[in-house]
Amino acid sequence: MLDAKKIAQDFPILQKKSRGKRFVYLNSAATTQKPRQVIEAISDFYSNHHGTVHRGSSEISAQATEMFEKAHENIGKFVNASMQETVLTRNTTESLNLLAYSLSKKYLKPGDEVLLTKMEHHSNIVPWQQLALEKGFTVKYAGITKSGELDISDLQEKISNKTKVVSFTHCSNVLGTINDAKEISRIARDAGAISIVDGAQSVPHMMVDFKKIGCDFLAFSGHKMLGPTGIGVLAGKKERFEELPPFLFGGDMISEVFFDHSTWNDLPFKFEAGTPHSAGAIGLSAAIDYLEKIGIEDVLRHERELTKFAFEKLSGLGFVEMHGPIPEKRGGVISFNVRGIHPHDVGGVLDEYGIEIRTGSHCAQPLTRELGLESGSARMSFYVYNYREDIEAAVEAIEKTFRLMGK
Ligand code: 7TS
C-alpha cells in the first residue's frame, strides 16, 4: 500500500504554507506538483549535461542527445509504445491538434463524420470543430447517462460507415468516469474508424497499455503525472504515423530539403519539428521512474480509497451534490456543488483555509451545460501525495462555508 504521507515529503511545495496554513493541494487533475527527484533530474541535466540534441559535435551535446533519447524511450515504454510509436509534443492539447490536422488533411472530406462524446475536454472538441469548418466533415457526440457514464448504445447508434474517427476521453476530468477504452476502440475498429484515446486523466493514475487497448492513438500530458510543463505525448500505431502527413515543419523533422521540395525524417522525429524540449523529456522520464517505484496499480487503489472516503464525508453533510458515477467506476476526481453557494465562492473560502480546488466548467463547457450546471461546479482531485487529512480539512472548510453562506 502506498504511503502518501511519506510520498508528500518528497514534494517541496507541499511543505509550504498557503494563507498561513498547511497547503492542501486538491487540484491535481489540472496539474500535479513535482517531487524533488524530478526537479533534481532537470537541474542535473541543465547543470551538467545540457547541449543541443541531434545538432552538436561535442562530448556534452552527445550526452544530451543520449539522455534525451533514453528518456524518450522510457516515456513510450510506460504505456507500452516503442520509440517509433512515441511522438513528444507540448501537451495533450497539442497531441490532439496534431491528429485533427494530420488526419483531416489525409482522410476527412465532406460527408465524413468524427464521433466524440459529450464528456470531452475542450481540447478534444475545438480542434475538430475548426477543421470541420475547413474540410466540411461533421462532428457528432455520443451522449451520457443520468449517472454520468458514457451511453455506449448511443455511441453505437451514432457510429456508421461515415464515421472516420472516434476520439474520446479515457477518464472524464469533470465526472471522473472511467470509460472502457478497449471496448470503444473495438467498436471504432469494427466500423472501420480510427480510434483516439485522450489519456490526460488516465495515464497518470492507472495502468494504461497502448497495445492492449488496441486504439490507434493515445494522448497524454507530462505535467499531470509529476513531470514538468511543456512536454506531452502522442503514442500511435507505426503504420498510422507512417501514412500521416507531418503537423509542424522545420528542422529535425526532415530527411532532405531542396529548394523545391523536402522529404521527411524517420519516426518519431517526422512529427518532432524544431529543437526538442530535452529537459522536459528528461524530467518526465524521472517522473515515470518515480511512479513506477510506487507502482501504478497502487496509485488508482489509493485514489479510490480517498474517493470513497470523500464520498462518504461529503454525502454525510447533506447539502452537497456530487456529480458522476459511484467511486468504483471513477478516478480520483469529484465535482460537486454546495447548496446555495456559487462554486467560485466555495473555492474562494477554501483558499482562505490553505486548500486549493478548482471551480468553474473545468474546460468542459458543453458537458457542464448538459449537466445543467449554469455556474459550473467545484472540483477536488487527488494524487499520490494526498491523504485523508487533506479531505477532512476540505470537508470541514466546506461545512464552515455552508454555515456562513449556504441556504
Ligand atoms: N483532456 C483532458 C481529459 C483533460 O482533463 C485535460 C486538462 C486536457 C485534455 C488538456 O491537457 P493539457 O495538458 O493539454 O492542458 N484538464 C484540465 C483540468 O481538468 N483542469 O485544468 C486542466
GROMACS .gro file of C-alpha atoms and ligand atoms in nm:
model
  429
    1MET     CA    1   0.000   0.000   0.000
    2LEU     CA    2   0.119   0.345  -0.092
    3ASP     CA    3   0.237   0.570   0.195
    4ALA     CA    4   0.102   0.910   0.086
    5LYS     CA    5   0.235   1.099   0.389
    6LYS     CA    6   0.586   0.973   0.317
    7ILE     CA    7   0.546   1.049  -0.054
    8ALA     CA    8   0.430   1.405   0.026
    9GLN     CA    9   0.767   1.463   0.195
   10ASP     CA   10   0.930   1.444  -0.149
   11PHE     CA   11   0.735   1.749  -0.271
   12PRO     CA   12   0.896   2.079  -0.165
   13ILE     CA   13   0.584   2.283  -0.242
   14LEU     CA   14   0.371   2.067  -0.014
   15GLN     CA   15   0.595   2.170   0.277
   16LYS     CA   16   0.495   2.534   0.219
   17LYS     CA   17   0.214   2.719   0.383
   18SER     CA   18  -0.070   2.887   0.196
   19ARG     CA   19  -0.267   3.162   0.376
   20GLY     CA   20  -0.061   3.072   0.682
   21LYS     CA   21  -0.200   2.717   0.689
   22ARG     CA   22  -0.071   2.379   0.570
   23PHE     CA   23  -0.101   2.386   0.190
   24VAL     CA   24  -0.360   2.126   0.092
   25TYR     CA   25  -0.344   2.061  -0.280
   26LEU     CA   26  -0.660   1.909  -0.429
   27ASN     CA   27  -0.621   2.022  -0.790
   28SER     CA   28  -0.408   1.751  -0.949
   29ALA     CA   29  -0.648   1.699  -1.240
   30ALA     CA   30  -0.539   2.048  -1.353
   31THR     CA   31  -0.169   1.989  -1.290
   32THR     CA   32   0.031   1.786  -1.040
   33GLN     CA   33   0.306   1.903  -0.808
   34LYS     CA   34   0.664   1.788  -0.867
   35PRO     CA   35   0.881   1.571  -0.644
   36ARG     CA   36   1.241   1.657  -0.558
   37GLN     CA   37   1.355   1.368  -0.782
   38VAL     CA   38   1.205   1.534  -1.092
   39ILE     CA   39   1.328   1.882  -1.003
   40GLU     CA   40   1.679   1.742  -0.942
   41ALA     CA   41   1.683   1.546  -1.269
   42ILE     CA   42   1.606   1.866  -1.461
   43SER     CA   43   1.858   2.069  -1.261
   44ASP     CA   44   2.126   1.800  -1.312
   45PHE     CA   45   2.062   1.800  -1.686
   46TYR     CA   46   2.095   2.178  -1.716
   47SER     CA   47   2.392   2.192  -1.477
   48ASN     CA   48   2.596   1.903  -1.613
   49HIS     CA   49   2.480   1.765  -1.947
   50HIS     CA   50   2.288   2.028  -2.139
   51GLY     CA   51   2.366   2.073  -2.505
   52THR     CA   52   2.180   2.072  -2.829
   53VAL     CA   53   2.013   1.744  -2.919
   54HIS     CA   54   2.090   1.591  -3.263
   55ARG     CA   55   2.281   1.907  -3.362
   56GLY     CA   56   2.615   1.929  -3.179
   57SER     CA   57   2.963   1.785  -3.217
   58SER     CA   58   3.089   1.795  -2.856
   59GLU     CA   59   3.101   1.524  -2.590
   60ILE     CA   60   2.844   1.721  -2.391
   61SER     CA   61   2.595   1.751  -2.674
   62ALA     CA   62   2.636   1.376  -2.742
   63GLN     CA   63   2.548   1.319  -2.376
   64ALA     CA   64   2.243   1.545  -2.410
   65THR     CA   65   2.130   1.352  -2.719
   66GLU     CA   66   2.178   1.018  -2.545
   67MET     CA   67   1.990   1.133  -2.233
   68PHE     CA   68   1.706   1.275  -2.442
   69GLU     CA   69   1.669   0.957  -2.647
   70LYS     CA   70   1.683   0.735  -2.338
   71ALA     CA   71   1.415   0.949  -2.172
   72HIS     CA   72   1.209   0.941  -2.494
   73GLU     CA   73   1.222   0.562  -2.497
   74ASN     CA   74   1.133   0.536  -2.127
   75ILE     CA   75   0.829   0.761  -2.176
   76GLY     CA   76   0.689   0.537  -2.451
   77LYS     CA   77   0.762   0.221  -2.254
   78PHE     CA   78   0.539   0.347  -1.971
   79VAL     CA   79   0.234   0.293  -2.197
   80ASN     CA   80   0.389   0.002  -2.389
   81ALA     CA   81   0.474   0.201  -2.701
   82SER     CA   82   0.807   0.172  -2.884
   83MET     CA   83   1.031   0.470  -2.966
   84GLN     CA   84   0.889   0.483  -3.320
   85GLU     CA   85   0.537   0.480  -3.180
   86THR     CA   86   0.601   0.771  -2.938
   87VAL     CA   87   0.590   1.133  -3.051
   88LEU     CA   88   0.675   1.403  -2.800
   89THR     CA   89   0.458   1.714  -2.808
   90ARG     CA   90   0.392   2.002  -2.567
   91ASN     CA   91   0.081   1.851  -2.404
   92THR     CA   92  -0.240   1.657  -2.472
   93THR     CA   93  -0.383   1.962  -2.645
   94GLU     CA   94  -0.101   1.970  -2.898
   95SER     CA   95  -0.123   1.592  -2.949
   96LEU     CA   96  -0.493   1.622  -3.031
   97ASN     CA   97  -0.437   1.923  -3.258
   98LEU     CA   98  -0.170   1.725  -3.443
   99LEU     CA   99  -0.420   1.446  -3.502
  100ALA     CA  100  -0.708   1.672  -3.602
  101TYR     CA  101  -0.483   1.849  -3.854
  102SER     CA  102  -0.300   1.549  -3.999
  103LEU     CA  103  -0.597   1.313  -4.007
  104SER     CA  104  -0.824   1.570  -4.169
  105LYS     CA  105  -0.558   1.651  -4.426
  106LYS     CA  106  -0.516   1.283  -4.513
  107TYR     CA  107  -0.862   1.131  -4.473
  108LEU     CA  108  -1.151   1.363  -4.396
  109LYS     CA  109  -1.380   1.504  -4.661
  110PRO     CA  110  -1.733   1.650  -4.677
  111GLY     CA  111  -1.991   1.394  -4.562
  112ASP     CA  112  -1.747   1.217  -4.328
  113GLU     CA  113  -1.809   1.213  -3.954
  114VAL     CA  114  -1.594   1.244  -3.644
  115LEU     CA  115  -1.754   1.097  -3.334
  116LEU     CA  116  -1.669   1.245  -2.993
  117THR     CA  117  -1.851   1.217  -2.660
  118LYS     CA  118  -2.038   1.474  -2.453
  119MET     CA  119  -1.781   1.444  -2.176
  120GLU     CA  120  -1.480   1.579  -2.368
  121HIS     CA  121  -1.239   1.848  -2.258
  122HIS     CA  122  -1.232   2.150  -2.493
  123SER     CA  123  -0.903   2.023  -2.638
  124ASN     CA  124  -1.086   1.723  -2.786
  125ILE     CA  125  -1.370   1.934  -2.926
  126VAL     CA  126  -1.236   2.265  -3.057
  127PRO     CA  127  -0.963   2.129  -3.294
  128TRP     CA  128  -1.223   1.904  -3.463
  129GLN     CA  129  -1.474   2.189  -3.490
  130GLN     CA  130  -1.214   2.413  -3.651
  131LEU     CA  131  -1.102   2.154  -3.906
  132ALA     CA  132  -1.464   2.062  -3.978
  133LEU     CA  133  -1.515   2.424  -4.090
  134GLU     CA  134  -1.225   2.386  -4.331
  135LYS     CA  135  -1.279   2.030  -4.457
  136GLY     CA  136  -1.659   2.006  -4.439
  137PHE     CA  137  -1.688   1.695  -4.222
  138THR     CA  138  -1.943   1.670  -3.938
  139VAL     CA  139  -1.872   1.639  -3.565
  140LYS     CA  140  -2.111   1.422  -3.361
  141TYR     CA  141  -2.128   1.347  -2.990
  142ALA     CA  142  -2.220   1.027  -2.805
  143GLY     CA  143  -2.438   1.105  -2.504
  144ILE     CA  144  -2.406   1.031  -2.136
  145THR     CA  145  -2.642   0.851  -1.899
  146LYS     CA  146  -2.812   1.002  -1.592
  147SER     CA  147  -2.542   0.851  -1.370
  148GLY     CA  148  -2.269   1.028  -1.569
  149GLU     CA  149  -2.142   0.732  -1.768
  150LEU     CA  150  -2.090   0.714  -2.140
  151ASP     CA  151  -2.403   0.589  -2.317
  152ILE     CA  152  -2.248   0.307  -2.517
  153SER     CA  153  -2.572   0.228  -2.701
  154ASP     CA  154  -2.594   0.591  -2.816
  155LEU     CA  155  -2.231   0.568  -2.932
  156GLN     CA  156  -2.314   0.250  -3.123
  157GLU     CA  157  -2.617   0.415  -3.280
  158LYS     CA  158  -2.418   0.718  -3.391
  159ILE     CA  159  -2.133   0.522  -3.544
  160SER     CA  160  -2.176   0.437  -3.912
  161ASN     CA  161  -1.977   0.386  -4.227
  162LYS     CA  162  -1.948   0.766  -4.245
  163THR     CA  163  -1.755   0.769  -3.915
  164LYS     CA  164  -1.385   0.803  -3.987
  165VAL     CA  165  -1.258   0.896  -3.640
  166VAL     CA  166  -1.377   0.817  -3.287
  167SER     CA  167  -1.198   1.033  -3.031
  168PHE     CA  168  -1.287   1.004  -2.662
  169THR     CA  169  -1.160   1.063  -2.313
  170HIS     CA  170  -1.045   0.763  -2.112
  171CYS     CA  171  -1.138   0.939  -1.788
  172SER     CA  172  -1.359   1.247  -1.753
  173ASN     CA  173  -1.193   1.543  -1.581
  174VAL     CA  174  -1.533   1.654  -1.451
  175LEU     CA  175  -1.728   1.337  -1.369
  176GLY     CA  176  -1.430   1.112  -1.302
  177THR     CA  177  -1.596   0.843  -1.515
  178ILE     CA  178  -1.355   0.583  -1.649
  179ASN     CA  179  -1.458   0.473  -1.997
  180ASP     CA  180  -1.392   0.127  -2.135
  181ALA     CA  181  -1.125   0.236  -2.383
  182LYS     CA  182  -1.065  -0.116  -2.513
  183GLU     CA  183  -1.433  -0.172  -2.592
  184ILE     CA  184  -1.482   0.171  -2.755
  185SER     CA  185  -1.167   0.119  -2.964
  186ARG     CA  186  -1.304  -0.218  -3.075
  187ILE     CA  187  -1.637  -0.062  -3.174
  188ALA     CA  188  -1.447   0.202  -3.374
  189ARG     CA  189  -1.225  -0.059  -3.540
  190ASP     CA  190  -1.524  -0.276  -3.636
  191ALA     CA  191  -1.677   0.030  -3.804
  192GLY     CA  192  -1.352   0.097  -3.989
  193ALA     CA  193  -1.282   0.416  -3.791
  194ILE     CA  194  -0.960   0.542  -3.636
  195SER     CA  195  -0.970   0.548  -3.254
  196ILE     CA  196  -0.809   0.814  -3.037
  197VAL     CA  197  -0.789   0.790  -2.660
  198ASP     CA  198  -0.743   1.111  -2.460
  199GLY     CA  199  -0.541   0.969  -2.172
  200ALA     CA  200  -0.476   1.301  -1.993
  201GLN     CA  201  -0.666   1.184  -1.684
  202SER     CA  202  -0.595   0.811  -1.707
  203VAL     CA  203  -0.226   0.757  -1.786
  204PRO     CA  204  -0.110   0.938  -1.468
  205HIS     CA  205  -0.337   0.728  -1.245
  206MET     CA  206  -0.371   0.374  -1.376
  207MET     CA  207  -0.204   0.110  -1.587
  208VAL     CA  208  -0.265   0.214  -1.948
  209ASP     CA  209  -0.129  -0.023  -2.210
  210PHE     CA  210  -0.148   0.131  -2.556
  211LYS     CA  211  -0.130  -0.210  -2.726
  212LYS     CA  212  -0.380  -0.385  -2.500
  213ILE     CA  213  -0.634  -0.106  -2.553
  214GLY     CA  214  -0.591  -0.155  -2.925
  215CYS     CA  215  -0.653   0.211  -3.012
  216ASP     CA  216  -0.475   0.388  -3.296
  217PHE     CA  217  -0.359   0.684  -3.086
  218LEU     CA  218  -0.320   0.775  -2.720
  219ALA     CA  219  -0.252   1.130  -2.598
  220PHE     CA  220  -0.137   1.249  -2.254
  221SER     CA  221   0.044   1.530  -2.068
  222GLY     CA  222   0.363   1.514  -1.860
  223HIS     CA  223   0.259   1.787  -1.616
  224LYS     CA  224  -0.040   1.583  -1.496
  225MET     CA  225   0.186   1.296  -1.388
  226LEU     CA  226   0.454   1.466  -1.174
  227GLY     CA  227   0.653   1.576  -1.481
  228PRO     CA  228   0.732   1.929  -1.597
  229THR     CA  229   0.502   2.151  -1.801
  230GLY     CA  230   0.563   2.177  -2.175
  231ILE     CA  231   0.606   1.808  -2.250
  232GLY     CA  232   0.329   1.582  -2.379
  233VAL     CA  233   0.296   1.257  -2.564
  234LEU     CA  234   0.119   1.112  -2.862
  235ALA     CA  235   0.154   0.735  -2.889
  236GLY     CA  236   0.036   0.594  -3.220
  237LYS     CA  237   0.049   0.286  -3.435
  238LYS     CA  238   0.356   0.294  -3.657
  239GLU     CA  239   0.161   0.231  -3.977
  240ARG     CA  240  -0.075   0.518  -3.892
  241PHE     CA  241   0.210   0.760  -3.821
  242GLU     CA  242   0.380   0.650  -4.142
  243GLU     CA  243   0.084   0.735  -4.363
  244LEU     CA  244   0.002   1.067  -4.193
  245PRO     CA  245   0.145   1.399  -4.312
  246PRO     CA  246   0.351   1.595  -4.055
  247PHE     CA  247   0.183   1.865  -3.846
  248LEU     CA  248   0.473   2.106  -3.794
  249PHE     CA  249   0.755   2.166  -4.042
  250GLY     CA  250   1.118   2.272  -3.999
  251GLY     CA  251   1.441   2.139  -3.855
  252ASP     CA  252   1.487   1.779  -3.738
  253MET     CA  253   1.162   1.653  -3.894
  254ILE     CA  254   1.319   1.641  -4.242
  255SER     CA  255   1.535   1.390  -4.419
  256GLU     CA  256   1.638   1.606  -4.717
  257VAL     CA  257   1.548   1.960  -4.816
  258PHE     CA  258   1.579   2.103  -5.168
  259PHE     CA  259   1.474   2.445  -5.289
  260ASP     CA  260   1.161   2.298  -5.440
  261HIS     CA  261   1.067   2.011  -5.207
  262SER     CA  262   1.156   1.818  -4.889
  263THR     CA  263   1.139   1.462  -4.758
  264TRP     CA  264   1.059   1.353  -4.402
  265ASN     CA  265   1.270   1.204  -4.125
  266ASP     CA  266   1.205   0.858  -3.978
  267LEU     CA  267   0.959   0.809  -3.693
  268PRO     CA  268   0.913   0.953  -3.441
  269PHE     CA  269   1.116   1.257  -3.549
  270LYS     CA  270   0.897   1.324  -3.854
  271PHE     CA  271   0.648   1.465  -3.600
  272GLU     CA  272   0.901   1.642  -3.377
  273ALA     CA  273   0.991   1.963  -3.557
  274GLY     CA  274   1.243   2.205  -3.407
  275THR     CA  275   1.474   2.179  -3.108
  276PRO     CA  276   1.305   1.937  -2.869
  277HIS     CA  277   1.216   2.007  -2.507
  278SER     CA  278   1.501   1.786  -2.389
  279ALA     CA  279   1.484   1.892  -2.023
  280GLY     CA  280   1.109   1.827  -2.032
  281ALA     CA  281   1.157   1.474  -2.162
  282ILE     CA  282   1.425   1.406  -1.901
  283GLY     CA  283   1.200   1.542  -1.625
  284LEU     CA  284   0.905   1.335  -1.744
  285SER     CA  285   1.121   1.024  -1.758
  286ALA     CA  286   1.227   1.087  -1.396
  287ALA     CA  287   0.857   1.128  -1.305
  288ILE     CA  288   0.782   0.793  -1.468
  289ASP     CA  289   1.064   0.629  -1.272
  290TYR     CA  290   0.913   0.778  -0.956
  291LEU     CA  291   0.563   0.647  -1.040
  292GLU     CA  292   0.700   0.305  -1.129
  293LYS     CA  293   0.873   0.287  -0.794
  294ILE     CA  294   0.538   0.349  -0.624
  295GLY     CA  295   0.362   0.106  -0.859
  296ILE     CA  296   0.096   0.248  -1.089
  297GLU     CA  297  -0.167  -0.008  -0.975
  298ASP     CA  298  -0.130   0.126  -0.622
  299VAL     CA  299  -0.194   0.480  -0.744
  300LEU     CA  300  -0.551   0.405  -0.857
  301ARG     CA  301  -0.613   0.188  -0.550
  302HIS     CA  302  -0.505   0.475  -0.326
  303GLU     CA  303  -0.715   0.731  -0.513
  304ARG     CA  304  -1.021   0.504  -0.500
  305GLU     CA  305  -0.982   0.473  -0.127
  306LEU     CA  306  -0.964   0.853  -0.095
  307THR     CA  307  -1.258   0.897  -0.333
  308LYS     CA  308  -1.474   0.659  -0.126
  309PHE     CA  309  -1.374   0.842   0.190
  310ALA     CA  310  -1.456   1.181   0.035
  311PHE     CA  311  -1.789   1.049  -0.097
  312GLU     CA  312  -1.890   0.936   0.249
  313LYS     CA  313  -1.784   1.261   0.412
  314LEU     CA  314  -1.944   1.487   0.152
  315SER     CA  315  -2.272   1.297   0.133
  316GLY     CA  316  -2.281   1.298   0.515
  317LEU     CA  317  -2.305   1.677   0.507
  318GLY     CA  318  -2.650   1.666   0.346
  319PHE     CA  319  -2.607   1.988   0.145
  320VAL     CA  320  -2.351   1.877  -0.114
  321GLU     CA  321  -2.448   1.738  -0.452
  322MET     CA  322  -2.184   1.524  -0.622
  323HIS     CA  323  -2.179   1.460  -0.996
  324GLY     CA  324  -2.085   1.142  -1.175
  325PRO     CA  325  -2.081   0.769  -1.103
  326ILE     CA  326  -2.002   0.570  -0.788
  327PRO     CA  327  -1.637   0.562  -0.670
  328GLU     CA  328  -1.580   0.212  -0.814
  329LYS     CA  329  -1.638   0.348  -1.165
  330ARG     CA  330  -1.424   0.658  -1.146
  331GLY     CA  331  -1.081   0.805  -1.094
  332GLY     CA  332  -0.983   1.043  -0.815
  333VAL     CA  333  -1.196   1.337  -0.931
  334ILE     CA  334  -1.508   1.466  -0.755
  335SER     CA  335  -1.709   1.759  -0.889
  336PHE     CA  336  -1.973   1.892  -0.654
  337ASN     CA  337  -2.200   2.183  -0.570
  338VAL     CA  338  -2.277   2.321  -0.226
  339ARG     CA  339  -2.643   2.417  -0.184
  340GLY     CA  340  -2.698   2.789  -0.225
  341ILE     CA  341  -2.331   2.879  -0.279
  342HIS     CA  342  -2.166   2.970  -0.609
  343PRO     CA  343  -1.875   2.731  -0.683
  344HIS     CA  344  -1.633   3.026  -0.710
  345ASP     CA  345  -1.723   3.126  -0.356
  346VAL     CA  346  -1.660   2.770  -0.237
  347GLY     CA  347  -1.315   2.787  -0.399
  348GLY     CA  348  -1.252   3.132  -0.252
  349VAL     CA  349  -1.338   3.028   0.104
  350LEU     CA  350  -1.136   2.705   0.079
  351ASP     CA  351  -0.838   2.913  -0.031
  352GLU     CA  352  -0.866   3.105   0.296
  353TYR     CA  353  -0.808   2.771   0.468
  354GLY     CA  354  -0.497   2.696   0.258
  355ILE     CA  355  -0.683   2.450   0.035
  356GLU     CA  356  -0.668   2.458  -0.345
  357ILE     CA  357  -0.950   2.311  -0.552
  358ARG     CA  358  -1.073   2.406  -0.899
  359THR     CA  359  -1.402   2.575  -0.979
  360GLY     CA  360  -1.594   2.657  -1.297
  361SER     CA  361  -1.650   2.449  -1.608
  362HIS     CA  362  -1.315   2.266  -1.593
  363CYS     CA  363  -1.260   2.335  -1.966
  364ALA     CA  364  -1.568   2.128  -2.045
  365GLN     CA  365  -1.842   2.385  -2.104
  366PRO     CA  366  -2.065   2.165  -2.323
  367LEU     CA  367  -2.067   1.895  -2.054
  368THR     CA  368  -2.131   2.150  -1.778
  369ARG     CA  369  -2.432   2.278  -1.975
  370GLU     CA  370  -2.550   1.921  -2.040
  371LEU     CA  371  -2.542   1.861  -1.664
  372GLY     CA  372  -2.749   2.177  -1.611
  373LEU     CA  373  -2.476   2.340  -1.402
  374GLU     CA  374  -2.501   2.701  -1.520
  375SER     CA  375  -2.244   2.823  -1.266
  376GLY     CA  376  -2.020   2.520  -1.309
  377SER     CA  377  -1.906   2.318  -1.012
  378ALA     CA  378  -1.633   2.289  -0.752
  379ARG     CA  379  -1.389   2.001  -0.800
  380MET     CA  380  -1.142   1.820  -0.583
  381SER     CA  381  -0.894   1.582  -0.742
  382PHE     CA  382  -0.641   1.353  -0.577
  383TYR     CA  383  -0.298   1.211  -0.640
  384VAL     CA  384  -0.021   1.011  -0.474
  385TYR     CA  385   0.058   1.281  -0.216
  386ASN     CA  386  -0.297   1.324  -0.082
  387TYR     CA  387  -0.419   1.158   0.234
  388ARG     CA  388  -0.733   1.150   0.448
  389GLU     CA  389  -0.645   1.464   0.646
  390ASP     CA  390  -0.650   1.664   0.319
  391ILE     CA  391  -1.008   1.558   0.260
  392GLU     CA  392  -1.105   1.612   0.621
  393ALA     CA  393  -0.963   1.965   0.603
  394ALA     CA  394  -1.161   2.034   0.282
  395VAL     CA  395  -1.486   1.889   0.418
  396GLU     CA  396  -1.450   2.088   0.739
  397ALA     CA  397  -1.395   2.407   0.535
  398ILE     CA  398  -1.697   2.328   0.314
  399GLU     CA  399  -1.909   2.281   0.625
  400LYS     CA  400  -1.796   2.618   0.762
  401THR     CA  401  -1.865   2.780   0.423
  402PHE     CA  402  -2.220   2.644   0.427
  403ARG     CA  403  -2.283   2.770   0.781
  404LEU     CA  404  -2.159   3.111   0.665
  405MET     CA  405  -2.324   3.144   0.324
  406GLY     CA  406  -2.540   2.842   0.244
  407LYS     CA  407  -2.915   2.803   0.226
  4087TS     N1  408  -0.800   1.615  -2.185
  4087TS     C1  409  -0.847   1.603  -2.061
  4087TS     C2  410  -0.940   1.491  -2.026
  4087TS     C3  411  -0.805   1.694  -1.962
  4087TS     O1  412  -0.851   1.681  -1.838
  4087TS     C4  413  -0.716   1.798  -1.998
  4087TS     C5  414  -0.674   1.903  -1.900
  4087TS     C6  415  -0.671   1.804  -2.130
  4087TS     C7  416  -0.716   1.711  -2.220
  4087TS     C8  417  -0.573   1.908  -2.175
  4087TS     O2  418  -0.450   1.888  -2.116
  4087TS     P1  419  -0.331   1.991  -2.143
  4087TS     O3  420  -0.218   1.936  -2.063
  4087TS     O4  421  -0.306   1.989  -2.288
  4087TS     O5  422  -0.378   2.123  -2.093
  4087TS     N2  423  -0.761   1.920  -1.792
  4087TS     C9  424  -0.759   2.021  -1.703
  4087TS    C10  425  -0.845   2.026  -1.594
  4087TS     O6  426  -0.926   1.940  -1.567
  4087TS     N3  427  -0.821   2.136  -1.523
  4087TS     O7  428  -0.723   2.205  -1.585
  4087TS    C11  429  -0.684   2.133  -1.698
   0.00000   0.00000   0.00000
